[in-house]
Short mmCIF file of C-alpha atoms in Angstrom, two decimals:
data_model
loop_
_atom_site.label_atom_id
_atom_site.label_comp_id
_atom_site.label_asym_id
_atom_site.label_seq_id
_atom_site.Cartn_x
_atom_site.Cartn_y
_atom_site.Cartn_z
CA UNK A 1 13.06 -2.78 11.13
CA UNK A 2 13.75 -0.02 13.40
CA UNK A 3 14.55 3.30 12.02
CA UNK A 4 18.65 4.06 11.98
CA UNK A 5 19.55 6.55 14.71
CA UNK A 6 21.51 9.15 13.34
CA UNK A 7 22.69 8.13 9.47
CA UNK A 8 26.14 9.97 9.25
CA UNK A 9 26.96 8.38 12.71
CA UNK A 10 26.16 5.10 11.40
CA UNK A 11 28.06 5.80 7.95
CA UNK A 12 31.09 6.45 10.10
CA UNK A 13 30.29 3.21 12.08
CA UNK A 14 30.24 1.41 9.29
CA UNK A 15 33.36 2.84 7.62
CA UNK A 16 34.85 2.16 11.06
CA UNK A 17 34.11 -1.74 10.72
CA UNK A 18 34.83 -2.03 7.58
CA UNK A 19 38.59 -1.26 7.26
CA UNK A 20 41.16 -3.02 9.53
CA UNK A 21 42.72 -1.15 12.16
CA UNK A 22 46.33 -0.39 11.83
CA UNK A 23 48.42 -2.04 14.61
CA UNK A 24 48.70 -0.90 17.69
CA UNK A 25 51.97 -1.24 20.48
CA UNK A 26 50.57 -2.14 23.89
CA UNK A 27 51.85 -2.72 26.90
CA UNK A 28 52.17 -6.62 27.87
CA UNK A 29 49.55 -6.42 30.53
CA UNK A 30 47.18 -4.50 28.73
CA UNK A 31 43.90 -6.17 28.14
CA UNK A 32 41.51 -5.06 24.98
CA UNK A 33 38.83 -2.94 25.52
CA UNK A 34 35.51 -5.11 26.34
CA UNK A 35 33.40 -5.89 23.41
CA UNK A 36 30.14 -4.39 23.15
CA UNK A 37 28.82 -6.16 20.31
CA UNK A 38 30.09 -9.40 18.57
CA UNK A 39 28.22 -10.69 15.60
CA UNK A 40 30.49 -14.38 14.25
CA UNK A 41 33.89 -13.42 14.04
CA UNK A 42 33.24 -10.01 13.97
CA UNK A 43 33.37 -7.66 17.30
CA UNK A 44 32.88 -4.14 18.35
CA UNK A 45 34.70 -2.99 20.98
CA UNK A 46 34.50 -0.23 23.75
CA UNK A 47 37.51 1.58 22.15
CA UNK A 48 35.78 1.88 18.70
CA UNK A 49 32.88 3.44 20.05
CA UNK A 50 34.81 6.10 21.85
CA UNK A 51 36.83 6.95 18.66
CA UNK A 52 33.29 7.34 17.09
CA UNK A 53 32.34 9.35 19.48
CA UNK A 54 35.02 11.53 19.38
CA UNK A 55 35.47 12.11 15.89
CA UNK A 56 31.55 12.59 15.58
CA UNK A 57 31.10 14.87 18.93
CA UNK A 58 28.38 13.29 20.02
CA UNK A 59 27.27 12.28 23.49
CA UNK A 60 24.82 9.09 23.56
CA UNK A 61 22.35 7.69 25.98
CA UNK A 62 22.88 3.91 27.26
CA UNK A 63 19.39 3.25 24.74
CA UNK A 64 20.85 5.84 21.92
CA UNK A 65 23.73 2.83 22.39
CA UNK A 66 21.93 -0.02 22.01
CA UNK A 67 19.93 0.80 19.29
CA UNK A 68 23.32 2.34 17.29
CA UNK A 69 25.01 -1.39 17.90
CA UNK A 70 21.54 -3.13 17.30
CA UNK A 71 21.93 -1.27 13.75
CA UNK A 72 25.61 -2.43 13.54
CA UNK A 73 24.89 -6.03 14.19
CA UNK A 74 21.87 -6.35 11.98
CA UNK A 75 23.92 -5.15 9.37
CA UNK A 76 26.81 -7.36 9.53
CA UNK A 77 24.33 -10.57 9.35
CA UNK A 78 22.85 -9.10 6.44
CA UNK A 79 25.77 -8.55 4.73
CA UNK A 80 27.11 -12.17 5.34
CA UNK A 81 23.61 -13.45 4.26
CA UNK A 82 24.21 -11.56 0.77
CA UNK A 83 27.48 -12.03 0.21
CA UNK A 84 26.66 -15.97 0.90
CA UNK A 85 24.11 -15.26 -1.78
CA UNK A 86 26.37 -13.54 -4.11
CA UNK A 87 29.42 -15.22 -3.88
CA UNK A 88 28.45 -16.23 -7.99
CA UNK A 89 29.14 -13.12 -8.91
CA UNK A 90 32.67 -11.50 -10.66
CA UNK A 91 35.72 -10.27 -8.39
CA UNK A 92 35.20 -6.91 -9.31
CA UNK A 93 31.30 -7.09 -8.46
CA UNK A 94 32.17 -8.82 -5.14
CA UNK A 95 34.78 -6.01 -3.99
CA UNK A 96 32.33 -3.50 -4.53
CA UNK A 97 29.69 -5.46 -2.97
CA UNK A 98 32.06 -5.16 0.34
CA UNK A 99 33.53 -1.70 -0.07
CA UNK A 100 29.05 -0.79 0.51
CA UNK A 101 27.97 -3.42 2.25
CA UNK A 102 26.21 -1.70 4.40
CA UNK A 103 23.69 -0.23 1.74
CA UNK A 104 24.07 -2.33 -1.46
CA UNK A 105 24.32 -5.66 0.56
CA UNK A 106 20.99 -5.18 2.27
CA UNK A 107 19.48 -3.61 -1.23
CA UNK A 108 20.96 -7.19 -3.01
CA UNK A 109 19.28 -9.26 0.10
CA UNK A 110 15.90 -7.59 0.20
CA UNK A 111 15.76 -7.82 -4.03
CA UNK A 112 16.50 -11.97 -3.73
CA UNK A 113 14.03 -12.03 -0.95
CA UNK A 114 11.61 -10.49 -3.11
CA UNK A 115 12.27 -12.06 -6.27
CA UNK A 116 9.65 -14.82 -5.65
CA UNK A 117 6.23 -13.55 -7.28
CA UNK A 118 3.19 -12.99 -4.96
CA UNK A 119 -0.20 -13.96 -5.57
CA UNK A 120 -2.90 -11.42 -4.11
CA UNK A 121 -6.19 -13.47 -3.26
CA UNK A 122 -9.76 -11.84 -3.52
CA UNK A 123 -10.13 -12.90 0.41
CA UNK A 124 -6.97 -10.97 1.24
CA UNK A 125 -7.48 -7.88 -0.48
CA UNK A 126 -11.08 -7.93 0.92
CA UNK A 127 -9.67 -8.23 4.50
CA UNK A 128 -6.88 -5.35 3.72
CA UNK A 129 -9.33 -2.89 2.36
CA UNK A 130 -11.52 -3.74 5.92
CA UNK A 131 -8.17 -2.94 7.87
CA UNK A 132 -7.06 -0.01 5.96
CA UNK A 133 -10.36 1.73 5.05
CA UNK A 134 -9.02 5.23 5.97
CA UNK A 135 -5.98 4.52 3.78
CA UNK A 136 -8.02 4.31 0.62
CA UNK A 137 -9.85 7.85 1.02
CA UNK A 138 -8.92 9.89 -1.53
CA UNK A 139 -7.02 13.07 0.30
CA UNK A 140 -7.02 15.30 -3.21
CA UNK A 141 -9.33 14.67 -6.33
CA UNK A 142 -8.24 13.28 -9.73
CA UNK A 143 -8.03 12.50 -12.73
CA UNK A 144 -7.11 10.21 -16.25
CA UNK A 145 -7.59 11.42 -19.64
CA UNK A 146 -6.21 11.08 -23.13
CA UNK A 147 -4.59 13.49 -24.65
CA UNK A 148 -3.40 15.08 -27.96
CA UNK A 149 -1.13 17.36 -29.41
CA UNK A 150 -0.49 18.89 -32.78
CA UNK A 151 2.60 21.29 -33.86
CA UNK A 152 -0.15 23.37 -35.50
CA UNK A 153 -3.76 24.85 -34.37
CA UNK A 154 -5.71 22.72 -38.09
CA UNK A 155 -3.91 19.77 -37.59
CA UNK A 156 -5.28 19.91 -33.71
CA UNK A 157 -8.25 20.97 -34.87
CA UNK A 158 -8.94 18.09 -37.24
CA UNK A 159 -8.03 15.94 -34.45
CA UNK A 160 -10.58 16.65 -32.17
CA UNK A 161 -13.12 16.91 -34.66
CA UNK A 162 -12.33 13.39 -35.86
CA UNK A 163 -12.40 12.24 -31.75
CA UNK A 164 -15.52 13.98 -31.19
CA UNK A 165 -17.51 12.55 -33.90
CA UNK A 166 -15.42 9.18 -32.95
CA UNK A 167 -13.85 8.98 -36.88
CA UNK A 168 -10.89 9.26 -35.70
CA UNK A 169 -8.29 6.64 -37.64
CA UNK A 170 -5.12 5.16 -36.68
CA UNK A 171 -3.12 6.73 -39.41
CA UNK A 172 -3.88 10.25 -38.49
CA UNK A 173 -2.30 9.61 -34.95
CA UNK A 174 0.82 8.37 -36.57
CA UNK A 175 1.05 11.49 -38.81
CA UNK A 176 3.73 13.96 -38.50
CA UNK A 177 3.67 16.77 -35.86
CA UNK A 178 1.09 14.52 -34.33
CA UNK A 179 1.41 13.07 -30.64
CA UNK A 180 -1.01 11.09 -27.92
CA UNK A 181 -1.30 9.17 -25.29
CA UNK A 182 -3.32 8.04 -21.92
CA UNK A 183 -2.60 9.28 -18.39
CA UNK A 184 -2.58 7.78 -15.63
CA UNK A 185 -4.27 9.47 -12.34
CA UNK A 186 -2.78 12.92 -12.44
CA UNK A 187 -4.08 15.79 -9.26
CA UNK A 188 -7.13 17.36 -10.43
CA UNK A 189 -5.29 20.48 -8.98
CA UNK A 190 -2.88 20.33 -11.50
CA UNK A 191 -5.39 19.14 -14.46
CA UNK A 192 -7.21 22.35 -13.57
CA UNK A 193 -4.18 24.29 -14.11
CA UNK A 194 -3.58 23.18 -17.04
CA UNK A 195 -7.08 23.67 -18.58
CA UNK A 196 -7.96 26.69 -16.90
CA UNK A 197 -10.60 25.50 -14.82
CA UNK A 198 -12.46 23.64 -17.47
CA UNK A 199 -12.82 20.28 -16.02
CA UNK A 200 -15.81 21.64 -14.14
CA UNK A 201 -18.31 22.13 -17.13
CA UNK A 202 -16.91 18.37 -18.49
CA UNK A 203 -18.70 14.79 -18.36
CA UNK A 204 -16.67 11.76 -18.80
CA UNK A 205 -15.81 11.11 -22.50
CA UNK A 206 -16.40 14.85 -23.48
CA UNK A 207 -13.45 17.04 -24.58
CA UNK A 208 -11.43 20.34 -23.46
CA UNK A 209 -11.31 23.10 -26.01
CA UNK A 210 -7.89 22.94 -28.03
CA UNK A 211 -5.54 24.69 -25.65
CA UNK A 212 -1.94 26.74 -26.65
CA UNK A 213 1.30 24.89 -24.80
CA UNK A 214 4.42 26.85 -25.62
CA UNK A 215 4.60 25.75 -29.38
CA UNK A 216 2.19 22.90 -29.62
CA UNK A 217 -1.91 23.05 -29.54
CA UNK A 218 -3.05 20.31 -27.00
CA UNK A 219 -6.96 18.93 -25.90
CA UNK A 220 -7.97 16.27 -23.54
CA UNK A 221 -10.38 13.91 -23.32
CA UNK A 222 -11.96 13.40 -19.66
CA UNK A 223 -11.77 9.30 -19.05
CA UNK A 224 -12.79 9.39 -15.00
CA UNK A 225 -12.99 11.75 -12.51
CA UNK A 226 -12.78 11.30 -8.19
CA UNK A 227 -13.04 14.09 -6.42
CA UNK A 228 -11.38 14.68 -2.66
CA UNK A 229 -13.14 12.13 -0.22
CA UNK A 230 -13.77 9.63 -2.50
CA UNK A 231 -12.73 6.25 -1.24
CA UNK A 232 -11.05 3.69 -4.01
CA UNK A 233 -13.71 0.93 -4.36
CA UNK A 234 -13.90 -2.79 -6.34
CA UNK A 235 -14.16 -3.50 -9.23
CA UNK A 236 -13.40 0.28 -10.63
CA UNK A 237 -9.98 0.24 -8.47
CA UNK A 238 -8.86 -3.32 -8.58
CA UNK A 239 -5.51 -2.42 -10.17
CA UNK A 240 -4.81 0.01 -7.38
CA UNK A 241 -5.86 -1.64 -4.30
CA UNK A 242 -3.90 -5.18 -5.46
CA UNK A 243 -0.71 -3.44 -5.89
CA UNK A 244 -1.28 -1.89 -2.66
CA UNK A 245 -1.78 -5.04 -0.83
CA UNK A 246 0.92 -6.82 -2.70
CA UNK A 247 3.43 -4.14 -1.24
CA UNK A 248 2.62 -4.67 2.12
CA UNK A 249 2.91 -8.70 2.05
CA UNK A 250 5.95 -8.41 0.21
CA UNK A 251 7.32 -5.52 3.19
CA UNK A 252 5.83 -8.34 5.69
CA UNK A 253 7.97 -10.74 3.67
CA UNK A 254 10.92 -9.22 4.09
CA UNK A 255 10.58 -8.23 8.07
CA UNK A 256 9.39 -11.52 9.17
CA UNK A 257 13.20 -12.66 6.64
CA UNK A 258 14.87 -9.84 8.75
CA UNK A 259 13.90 -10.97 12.20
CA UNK A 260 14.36 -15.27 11.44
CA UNK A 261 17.89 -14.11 10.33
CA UNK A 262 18.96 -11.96 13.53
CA UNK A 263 17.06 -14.93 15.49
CA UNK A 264 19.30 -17.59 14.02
CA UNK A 265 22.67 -15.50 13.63
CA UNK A 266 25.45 -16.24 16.30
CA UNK A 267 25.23 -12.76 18.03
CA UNK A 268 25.42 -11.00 21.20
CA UNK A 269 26.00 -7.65 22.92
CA UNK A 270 26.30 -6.51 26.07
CA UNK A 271 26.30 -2.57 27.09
CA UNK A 272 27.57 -3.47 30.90
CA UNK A 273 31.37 -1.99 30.60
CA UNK A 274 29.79 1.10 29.60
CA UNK A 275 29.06 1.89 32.85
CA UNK A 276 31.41 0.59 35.35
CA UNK A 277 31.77 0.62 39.09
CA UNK A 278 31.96 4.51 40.24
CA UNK A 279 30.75 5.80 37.50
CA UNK A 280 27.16 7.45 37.18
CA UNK A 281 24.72 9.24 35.03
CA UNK A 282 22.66 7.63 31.91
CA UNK A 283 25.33 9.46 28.88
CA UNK A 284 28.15 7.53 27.72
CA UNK A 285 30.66 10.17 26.44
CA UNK A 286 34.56 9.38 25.84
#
């Protein structure tokens, strides 16, 4: 999917599309204004983008244009296609499903494309680490530890003593004042904030002195280290890379969804009234 052009011009588009337009008195002869953009039913005329325009200041190119109504008629097939998919759902639900269409609709479409689980193969993450080799170089080091906390400095104390000498029972975790838990990768920047620098003299498994935090005494317990430069490797990043690769099929998912339902939608536009006989220049401005 292309990026939008300019967001609050296409919030006003939308807005503009989505409420009817309060009748007008014209003259017998009068033809409408030459549609730019028809997707079903559903049309955008020449008028309506000068009224944009106006209200919004703007002054487009012919291609500013084109990809503005591109964005207009993608979103009215996507909001059919969801409201066709939601059409079980209450009154209420379904107003408010068309008073946003434009960002709900297309947030409801992409979650029941998604819904179907996807299965990651060894092959396929093989071929996406090959592809994306620069991707998995680490650009800051890291870090995952456990960690405890105590309300006072002997409770801590007899924590880490019981850790270090591996005694340490489940009982006195679930003991008043007491806290824990595992981290996931956190920026070794920040862990060495946070111990002063003392992640240097540590190997994995060894401990930080008990440190003061506002009005709790807290150590850690160094699980893995990878510094800056590092690149994520199998088996030790499995986790990691998988959910990396499953994001990108299920993004390729939903584009290759996007661009069968445009292909298949009764659409068209045309940008040729825009610049009629006598007129010249590449800007379109009302």
């Amino acid at each position: 999917m292309r990026g939008w052009l300019c967001w609050p011009l296409l919030c006003l588009l939308s807005l503009a599309c989505a409420r009817e337009n309060p009748p007008v008195e014209h003259a017998v002869d009068e033809r409408p204004a030459p549609v730019l953009a028809r997707v079903g039913d559903s049309v955008f005329r020449r008028d309506r983008l000068e009224a944009l325009l106006q209200e919004t200041g703007r002054t487009l190119s012919r291609e500013e244009i084109s990809s503005l109504l591109m964005d207009w008629v993608e979103s009215q097939i996507f909001a059919q296609e969801s409201l066709n998919r939601h059409l079980g759902r209450t009154a209420t639900e379904r107003e408010e499903l068309k008073r946003t269409r434009l960002k709900l609709l297309k947030g409801f479409l992409q979650e029941s494309v998604l819904a179907e689980s996807l299965l990651v193969e060894d092959w396929e993450m093989r071929n996406w680490m090959r592809d994306h080799s620069e991707e998995l170089v680490l650009a800051e080091g890291r870090v995952r530890v456990l960690w405890y906390q105590a309300t006072d400095s002997s409770l801590a104390e007899g924590l880490r003593s019981a850790v270090l000498m591996d005694t340490l029972k489940q009982e006195a975790l679930g003991a008043e004042g007491v806290d824990h838990g595992r981290s996931g990768w956190i920026s070794l920047e920040r862990f060495q904030r946070e111990t002063s620098g003392i992640l240097e003299q540590l190997e994995p498994r060894e401990l930080t002195p008990l440190l003061k935090r506002d009005e709790r005494w807290v150590f850690y317990q160094l699980l893995s280290h990878q510094p800056a430069g590092q690149s994520l490797s199998l088996p030790d990043d499995e986790e990691e890379i998988r959910a990396r690769v499953l994001e990108d099929l299920r993004l390729d998912r939903l584009a290759a969804f996007e661009r069968r339902l445009v292909q298949g939608a009764d659409w068209s536009m045309s940008l040729d009234s825009l610049l009629l006989p006598g007129e010249s220049g590449q800007e379109f401005q009302p």
